[in-house]
Amino acid sequence: KSYQEIQIRYSVLNGQRFQMANAVSRYIGGVQVDRSFPGQNPGSKPFVITPVDYQKKAMAFLAKNVFAPTAFDADIQVLPYLQMQRRGFNFFGSPEDPKHTSVVQNFHTNILAQLLNPTTLRRINNSALYGNTYTVADVMNDLTTALFKADIGGAVNIYRQNLQSEFVKGAINIVESKTGFDNASKSGAYNTLKKIRTMLATAASPNESTRAHRGMLIFMIDKA
């Protein structure tokens, strides 16, 4: 047999990994909906915030299993074997080596897109009026910690370079957007960019790749 079976099974597992993380991300800023009519379910309310401890637990889960520098370390042993079986001339269109950085970057970008979506951020701000204490500023602060703290004193691997870059782009987009994002979300994103800029200015970069990456982030923030 060829290595096609490994490639297929890995793709299936990676898809399940994304679906799991995608579902967990919905807890952050979540509102539970009860469509019972008055009197059907005594004591119920149509809209109830997802408990704050669940929201924070979801953020901690993503920090450990999706965003951490070591989140994809187990995949390394498989990467050199992710070879599709050749059939005729089906590899003439593009190189056949694994493009795992793109796979992980798309994974990260989709999760960030949910957390930084204007609908999600507005829901967080609106639900604060009936009990949500996990603010946009808190969410952005916890995301910054999850995405930068673990490797701020050392090298940043390629997965985290892409992740940190996408987060900075997302925060800049919130600040610069003319429509969609409310003022509290813009303030939270602006404050986050300031914090990241301060961290990067004093971070120790032990190799050229990390120095180049952090220099680019500072350039992006300053330009914005």
PDB file of C-alpha atoms in Angstrom:
ATOM      1  CA  LYS A   1       0.000   0.000   0.000  1.00  0.00           C
ATOM      2  CA  SER A   2       0.983   3.629  -0.421  1.00  0.00           C
ATOM      3  CA  TYR A   3       0.896   6.271   2.330  1.00  0.00           C
ATOM      4  CA  GLN A   4      -2.492   7.499   1.092  1.00  0.00           C
ATOM      5  CA  GLU A   5      -4.343   5.850   3.982  1.00  0.00           C
ATOM      6  CA  ILE A   6      -2.296   7.767   6.571  1.00  0.00           C
ATOM      7  CA  GLN A   7      -2.971  10.998   4.699  1.00  0.00           C
ATOM      8  CA  ILE A   8      -6.722  10.318   4.580  1.00  0.00           C
ATOM      9  CA  ARG A   9      -7.005   9.327   8.247  1.00  0.00           C
ATOM     10  CA  TYR A  10      -4.968  12.323   9.359  1.00  0.00           C
ATOM     11  CA  SER A  11      -7.243  14.626   7.352  1.00  0.00           C
ATOM     12  CA  VAL A  12     -10.309  13.088   9.020  1.00  0.00           C
ATOM     13  CA  LEU A  13      -8.821  13.526  12.501  1.00  0.00           C
ATOM     14  CA  ASN A  14      -7.792  17.091  11.707  1.00  0.00           C
ATOM     15  CA  GLY A  15     -11.340  17.820  10.571  1.00  0.00           C
ATOM     16  CA  GLN A  16     -12.710  16.492  13.855  1.00  0.00           C
ATOM     17  CA  ARG A  17     -10.168  18.581  15.750  1.00  0.00           C
ATOM     18  CA  PHE A  18     -11.390  21.715  13.999  1.00  0.00           C
ATOM     19  CA  GLN A  19     -15.072  20.890  14.565  1.00  0.00           C
ATOM     20  CA  MET A  20     -14.390  20.413  18.271  1.00  0.00           C
ATOM     21  CA  ALA A  21     -12.503  23.700  18.611  1.00  0.00           C
ATOM     22  CA  ASN A  22     -15.120  25.500  16.531  1.00  0.00           C
ATOM     23  CA  ALA A  23     -17.889  24.268  18.855  1.00  0.00           C
ATOM     24  CA  VAL A  24     -15.948  25.258  21.985  1.00  0.00           C
ATOM     25  CA  SER A  25     -15.349  28.765  20.603  1.00  0.00           C
ATOM     26  CA  ARG A  26     -19.138  29.344  20.550  1.00  0.00           C
ATOM     27  CA  TYR A  27     -19.265  29.301  24.342  1.00  0.00           C
ATOM     28  CA  ILE A  28     -17.345  32.593  24.445  1.00  0.00           C
ATOM     29  CA  GLY A  29     -19.926  35.359  24.261  1.00  0.00           C
ATOM     30  CA  GLY A  30     -22.644  32.723  24.021  1.00  0.00           C
ATOM     31  CA  VAL A  31     -26.303  33.239  24.843  1.00  0.00           C
ATOM     32  CA  GLN A  32     -28.593  30.265  25.432  1.00  0.00           C
ATOM     33  CA  VAL A  33     -32.054  30.509  23.862  1.00  0.00           C
ATOM     34  CA  ASP A  34     -35.195  28.989  25.412  1.00  0.00           C
ATOM     35  CA  ARG A  35     -38.276  29.055  23.163  1.00  0.00           C
ATOM     36  CA  SER A  36     -40.744  27.919  25.820  1.00  0.00           C
ATOM     37  CA  PHE A  37     -43.962  29.941  25.971  1.00  0.00           C
ATOM     38  CA  PRO A  38     -44.846  31.716  29.233  1.00  0.00           C
ATOM     39  CA  GLY A  39     -46.005  29.112  31.738  1.00  0.00           C
ATOM     40  CA  GLN A  40     -44.518  26.117  29.927  1.00  0.00           C
ATOM     41  CA  ASN A  41     -41.218  26.163  31.796  1.00  0.00           C
ATOM     42  CA  PRO A  42     -41.682  28.108  35.049  1.00  0.00           C
ATOM     43  CA  GLY A  43     -38.716  30.253  36.008  1.00  0.00           C
ATOM     44  CA  SER A  44     -37.120  30.128  32.554  1.00  0.00           C
ATOM     45  CA  LYS A  45     -36.049  33.147  30.526  1.00  0.00           C
ATOM     46  CA  PRO A  46     -35.867  33.326  26.735  1.00  0.00           C
ATOM     47  CA  PHE A  47     -32.238  34.524  26.825  1.00  0.00           C
ATOM     48  CA  VAL A  48     -29.641  33.428  29.371  1.00  0.00           C
ATOM     49  CA  ILE A  49     -25.922  34.084  29.079  1.00  0.00           C
ATOM     50  CA  THR A  50     -23.554  31.154  28.957  1.00  0.00           C
ATOM     51  CA  PRO A  51     -22.109  31.072  32.509  1.00  0.00           C
ATOM     52  CA  VAL A  52     -18.957  33.158  32.728  1.00  0.00           C
ATOM     53  CA  ASP A  53     -16.968  30.260  34.166  1.00  0.00           C
ATOM     54  CA  TYR A  54     -17.908  28.202  31.073  1.00  0.00           C
ATOM     55  CA  GLN A  55     -16.795  31.031  28.806  1.00  0.00           C
ATOM     56  CA  LYS A  56     -13.458  31.259  30.585  1.00  0.00           C
ATOM     57  CA  LYS A  57     -13.110  27.463  30.581  1.00  0.00           C
ATOM     58  CA  ALA A  58     -13.636  27.517  26.809  1.00  0.00           C
ATOM     59  CA  MET A  59     -10.955  30.178  26.417  1.00  0.00           C
ATOM     60  CA  ALA A  60      -8.537  28.139  28.560  1.00  0.00           C
ATOM     61  CA  PHE A  61      -9.290  25.045  26.462  1.00  0.00           C
ATOM     62  CA  LEU A  62      -8.504  26.891  23.230  1.00  0.00           C
ATOM     63  CA  ALA A  63      -5.358  28.390  24.761  1.00  0.00           C
ATOM     64  CA  LYS A  64      -4.031  24.952  25.673  1.00  0.00           C
ATOM     65  CA  ASN A  65      -5.204  22.778  22.782  1.00  0.00           C
ATOM     66  CA  VAL A  66      -5.357  25.153  19.814  1.00  0.00           C
ATOM     67  CA  PHE A  67      -3.209  28.242  20.382  1.00  0.00           C
ATOM     68  CA  ALA A  68      -0.301  26.959  22.524  1.00  0.00           C
ATOM     69  CA  PRO A  69       3.194  26.651  20.961  1.00  0.00           C
ATOM     70  CA  THR A  70       3.041  22.890  21.559  1.00  0.00           C
ATOM     71  CA  ALA A  71      -0.555  22.363  20.377  1.00  0.00           C
ATOM     72  CA  PHE A  72       0.529  20.657  17.154  1.00  0.00           C
ATOM     73  CA  ASP A  73       3.711  18.947  18.329  1.00  0.00           C
ATOM     74  CA  ALA A  74       2.148  15.477  18.128  1.00  0.00           C
ATOM     75  CA  ASP A  75       1.586  15.994  14.394  1.00  0.00           C
ATOM     76  CA  ILE A  76       5.310  16.246  13.676  1.00  0.00           C
ATOM     77  CA  GLN A  77       5.808  12.468  13.681  1.00  0.00           C
ATOM     78  CA  VAL A  78       3.202  12.114  10.929  1.00  0.00           C
ATOM     79  CA  LEU A  79       4.080  15.013   8.605  1.00  0.00           C
ATOM     80  CA  PRO A  80       6.817  13.291   6.539  1.00  0.00           C
ATOM     81  CA  TYR A  81       4.359  10.509   5.680  1.00  0.00           C
ATOM     82  CA  LEU A  82       1.395  12.568   4.450  1.00  0.00           C
ATOM     83  CA  GLN A  83       1.867  11.539   0.855  1.00  0.00           C
ATOM     84  CA  MET A  84      -1.033  11.243  -1.543  1.00  0.00           C
ATOM     85  CA  GLN A  85      -0.952   8.324  -3.923  1.00  0.00           C
ATOM     86  CA  ARG A  86       0.040   9.328  -7.427  1.00  0.00           C
ATOM     87  CA  ARG A  87      -2.493   8.572 -10.126  1.00  0.00           C
ATOM     88  CA  GLY A  88      -1.455   9.399 -13.670  1.00  0.00           C
ATOM     89  CA  PHE A  89      -0.386  13.038 -13.874  1.00  0.00           C
ATOM     90  CA  ASN A  90      -2.311  14.488 -10.919  1.00  0.00           C
ATOM     91  CA  PHE A  91       0.743  16.256  -9.394  1.00  0.00           C
ATOM     92  CA  PHE A  92       1.582  18.530 -12.295  1.00  0.00           C
ATOM     93  CA  GLY A  93      -0.501  21.401 -10.908  1.00  0.00           C
ATOM     94  CA  SER A  94       1.413  22.034  -7.671  1.00  0.00           C
ATOM     95  CA  PRO A  95       4.200  20.611  -5.461  1.00  0.00           C
ATOM     96  CA  GLU A  96       3.122  17.507  -3.552  1.00  0.00           C
ATOM     97  CA  ASP A  97       4.911  18.101  -0.242  1.00  0.00           C
ATOM     98  CA  PRO A  98       2.619  18.657   2.815  1.00  0.00           C
ATOM     99  CA  LYS A  99       1.456  22.269   3.304  1.00  0.00           C
ATOM    100  CA  HIS A 100       0.871  21.920   7.045  1.00  0.00           C
ATOM    101  CA  THR A 101       1.525  25.560   7.937  1.00  0.00           C
ATOM    102  CA  SER A 102      -1.401  26.534   5.713  1.00  0.00           C
ATOM    103  CA  VAL A 103      -3.622  23.868   7.284  1.00  0.00           C
ATOM    104  CA  VAL A 104      -2.915  25.131  10.810  1.00  0.00           C
ATOM    105  CA  GLN A 105      -3.129  28.788   9.768  1.00  0.00           C
ATOM    106  CA  ASN A 106      -6.589  28.218   8.269  1.00  0.00           C
ATOM    107  CA  PHE A 107      -7.569  26.410  11.472  1.00  0.00           C
ATOM    108  CA  HIS A 108      -6.398  29.296  13.652  1.00  0.00           C
ATOM    109  CA  THR A 109      -7.851  31.970  11.378  1.00  0.00           C
ATOM    110  CA  ASN A 110     -11.313  30.408  11.438  1.00  0.00           C
ATOM    111  CA  ILE A 111     -11.360  30.214  15.249  1.00  0.00           C
ATOM    112  CA  LEU A 112     -10.168  33.815  15.539  1.00  0.00           C
ATOM    113  CA  ALA A 113     -12.794  34.886  13.012  1.00  0.00           C
ATOM    114  CA  GLN A 114     -15.490  33.559  15.340  1.00  0.00           C
ATOM    115  CA  LEU A 115     -14.056  35.226  18.449  1.00  0.00           C
ATOM    116  CA  LEU A 116     -13.452  38.577  16.708  1.00  0.00           C
ATOM    117  CA  ASN A 117     -16.644  38.581  14.683  1.00  0.00           C
ATOM    118  CA  PRO A 118     -18.640  41.812  15.111  1.00  0.00           C
ATOM    119  CA  THR A 119     -21.771  39.803  15.941  1.00  0.00           C
ATOM    120  CA  THR A 120     -19.943  37.938  18.711  1.00  0.00           C
ATOM    121  CA  LEU A 121     -18.463  41.121  20.164  1.00  0.00           C
ATOM    122  CA  ARG A 122     -21.776  42.989  20.057  1.00  0.00           C
ATOM    123  CA  ARG A 123     -23.470  40.036  21.769  1.00  0.00           C
ATOM    124  CA  ILE A 124     -20.877  40.174  24.555  1.00  0.00           C
ATOM    125  CA  ASN A 125     -21.543  43.878  25.056  1.00  0.00           C
ATOM    126  CA  ASN A 126     -25.331  43.502  24.901  1.00  0.00           C
ATOM    127  CA  SER A 127     -25.422  40.500  27.248  1.00  0.00           C
ATOM    128  CA  ALA A 128     -23.517  42.574  29.804  1.00  0.00           C
ATOM    129  CA  LEU A 129     -26.842  44.318  30.393  1.00  0.00           C
ATOM    130  CA  TYR A 130     -28.369  41.096  31.769  1.00  0.00           C
ATOM    131  CA  GLY A 131     -25.542  39.395  33.600  1.00  0.00           C
ATOM    132  CA  ASN A 132     -22.485  38.779  31.426  1.00  0.00           C
ATOM    133  CA  THR A 133     -19.344  39.976  33.208  1.00  0.00           C
ATOM    134  CA  TYR A 134     -16.872  38.617  30.636  1.00  0.00           C
ATOM    135  CA  THR A 135     -16.335  41.814  28.659  1.00  0.00           C
ATOM    136  CA  VAL A 136     -14.788  42.340  25.232  1.00  0.00           C
ATOM    137  CA  ALA A 137     -11.768  43.872  26.968  1.00  0.00           C
ATOM    138  CA  ASP A 138     -11.463  40.710  29.099  1.00  0.00           C
ATOM    139  CA  VAL A 139     -11.769  38.432  26.065  1.00  0.00           C
ATOM    140  CA  MET A 140      -9.145  40.408  24.139  1.00  0.00           C
ATOM    141  CA  ASN A 141      -6.833  40.405  27.159  1.00  0.00           C
ATOM    142  CA  ASP A 142      -7.161  36.627  27.587  1.00  0.00           C
ATOM    143  CA  LEU A 143      -6.580  36.100  23.880  1.00  0.00           C
ATOM    144  CA  THR A 144      -3.442  38.238  24.034  1.00  0.00           C
ATOM    145  CA  THR A 145      -2.155  36.172  26.949  1.00  0.00           C
ATOM    146  CA  ALA A 146      -2.944  32.920  25.131  1.00  0.00           C
ATOM    147  CA  LEU A 147      -1.273  34.026  21.911  1.00  0.00           C
ATOM    148  CA  PHE A 148       1.822  35.812  23.212  1.00  0.00           C
ATOM    149  CA  LYS A 149       2.759  34.952  26.799  1.00  0.00           C
ATOM    150  CA  ALA A 150       4.153  31.411  26.358  1.00  0.00           C
ATOM    151  CA  ASP A 151       6.898  32.410  23.909  1.00  0.00           C
ATOM    152  CA  ILE A 152       7.393  36.127  24.607  1.00  0.00           C
ATOM    153  CA  GLY A 153      10.764  35.364  26.201  1.00  0.00           C
ATOM    154  CA  GLY A 154      12.064  33.156  23.409  1.00  0.00           C
ATOM    155  CA  ALA A 155      11.655  31.886  19.863  1.00  0.00           C
ATOM    156  CA  VAL A 156       8.285  31.925  18.104  1.00  0.00           C
ATOM    157  CA  ASN A 157       7.575  28.874  15.936  1.00  0.00           C
ATOM    158  CA  ILE A 158       6.005  29.166  12.488  1.00  0.00           C
ATOM    159  CA  TYR A 159       2.519  28.231  13.694  1.00  0.00           C
ATOM    160  CA  ARG A 160       2.557  30.972  16.312  1.00  0.00           C
ATOM    161  CA  GLN A 161       4.050  33.491  13.908  1.00  0.00           C
ATOM    162  CA  ASN A 162       1.068  33.029  11.617  1.00  0.00           C
ATOM    163  CA  LEU A 163      -1.354  33.003  14.562  1.00  0.00           C
ATOM    164  CA  GLN A 164       0.014  36.182  16.143  1.00  0.00           C
ATOM    165  CA  SER A 165       0.043  37.941  12.769  1.00  0.00           C
ATOM    166  CA  GLU A 166      -3.584  37.026  12.086  1.00  0.00           C
ATOM    167  CA  PHE A 167      -4.634  38.238  15.534  1.00  0.00           C
ATOM    168  CA  VAL A 168      -2.879  41.582  15.086  1.00  0.00           C
ATOM    169  CA  LYS A 169      -4.503  41.954  11.651  1.00  0.00           C
ATOM    170  CA  GLY A 170      -7.872  41.150  13.199  1.00  0.00           C
ATOM    171  CA  ALA A 171      -7.451  43.713  15.977  1.00  0.00           C
ATOM    172  CA  ILE A 172      -6.333  46.362  13.476  1.00  0.00           C
ATOM    173  CA  ASN A 173      -9.370  45.593  11.318  1.00  0.00           C
ATOM    174  CA  ILE A 174     -11.656  46.161  14.309  1.00  0.00           C
ATOM    175  CA  VAL A 175     -10.076  49.535  15.110  1.00  0.00           C
ATOM    176  CA  GLU A 176     -10.064  50.744  11.506  1.00  0.00           C
ATOM    177  CA  SER A 177     -13.481  49.400  10.492  1.00  0.00           C
ATOM    178  CA  LYS A 178     -16.064  52.061   9.686  1.00  0.00           C
ATOM    179  CA  THR A 179     -19.053  49.748  10.171  1.00  0.00           C
ATOM    180  CA  GLY A 180     -19.993  46.583  12.056  1.00  0.00           C
ATOM    181  CA  PHE A 181     -18.003  46.979  15.278  1.00  0.00           C
ATOM    182  CA  ASP A 182     -19.352  48.962  18.227  1.00  0.00           C
ATOM    183  CA  ASN A 183     -17.301  51.453  20.205  1.00  0.00           C
ATOM    184  CA  ALA A 184     -16.551  49.158  23.146  1.00  0.00           C
ATOM    185  CA  SER A 185     -15.120  46.554  20.748  1.00  0.00           C
ATOM    186  CA  LYS A 186     -12.967  49.157  19.037  1.00  0.00           C
ATOM    187  CA  SER A 187     -11.676  50.324  22.423  1.00  0.00           C
ATOM    188  CA  GLY A 188     -10.847  46.766  23.469  1.00  0.00           C
ATOM    189  CA  ALA A 189      -8.986  46.126  20.223  1.00  0.00           C
ATOM    190  CA  TYR A 190      -7.076  49.404  20.453  1.00  0.00           C
ATOM    191  CA  ASN A 191      -6.014  48.693  24.029  1.00  0.00           C
ATOM    192  CA  THR A 192      -4.919  45.211  22.967  1.00  0.00           C
ATOM    193  CA  LEU A 193      -2.702  46.552  20.178  1.00  0.00           C
ATOM    194  CA  LYS A 194      -1.042  48.930  22.638  1.00  0.00           C
ATOM    195  CA  LYS A 195      -0.312  46.047  25.030  1.00  0.00           C
ATOM    196  CA  ILE A 196       1.120  43.883  22.251  1.00  0.00           C
ATOM    197  CA  ARG A 197       3.285  46.758  21.015  1.00  0.00           C
ATOM    198  CA  THR A 198       4.720  47.245  24.523  1.00  0.00           C
ATOM    199  CA  MET A 199       5.422  43.513  24.950  1.00  0.00           C
ATOM    200  CA  LEU A 200       7.147  43.196  21.603  1.00  0.00           C
ATOM    201  CA  ALA A 201       9.361  46.218  22.166  1.00  0.00           C
ATOM    202  CA  THR A 202      11.155  44.517  25.073  1.00  0.00           C
ATOM    203  CA  ALA A 203      10.880  40.852  24.000  1.00  0.00           C
ATOM    204  CA  ALA A 204      14.053  38.794  23.672  1.00  0.00           C
ATOM    205  CA  SER A 205      14.328  37.342  20.149  1.00  0.00           C
ATOM    206  CA  PRO A 206      16.955  34.557  20.034  1.00  0.00           C
ATOM    207  CA  ASN A 207      16.895  33.954  16.278  1.00  0.00           C
ATOM    208  CA  GLU A 208      16.518  35.899  13.049  1.00  0.00           C
ATOM    209  CA  SER A 209      13.115  34.437  12.218  1.00  0.00           C
ATOM    210  CA  THR A 210      11.640  35.610  15.528  1.00  0.00           C
ATOM    211  CA  ARG A 211      13.253  39.054  15.194  1.00  0.00           C
ATOM    212  CA  ALA A 212      11.839  39.450  11.691  1.00  0.00           C
ATOM    213  CA  HIS A 213       8.383  38.335  12.834  1.00  0.00           C
ATOM    214  CA  ARG A 214       8.221  40.705  15.792  1.00  0.00           C
ATOM    215  CA  GLY A 215       9.613  43.545  13.734  1.00  0.00           C
ATOM    216  CA  MET A 216       6.816  43.019  11.236  1.00  0.00           C
ATOM    217  CA  LEU A 217       4.155  43.042  13.961  1.00  0.00           C
ATOM    218  CA  ILE A 218       5.504  46.307  15.344  1.00  0.00           C
ATOM    219  CA  PHE A 219       5.529  47.753  11.821  1.00  0.00           C
ATOM    220  CA  MET A 220       1.896  46.697  11.281  1.00  0.00           C
ATOM    221  CA  ILE A 221       0.751  48.227  14.562  1.00  0.00           C
ATOM    222  CA  ASP A 222       2.681  51.464  14.050  1.00  0.00           C
ATOM    223  CA  LYS A 223       1.394  51.790  10.509  1.00  0.00           C
ATOM    224  CA  ALA A 224      -2.183  51.310  11.728  1.00  0.00           C
TER     225      ALA A 224
END
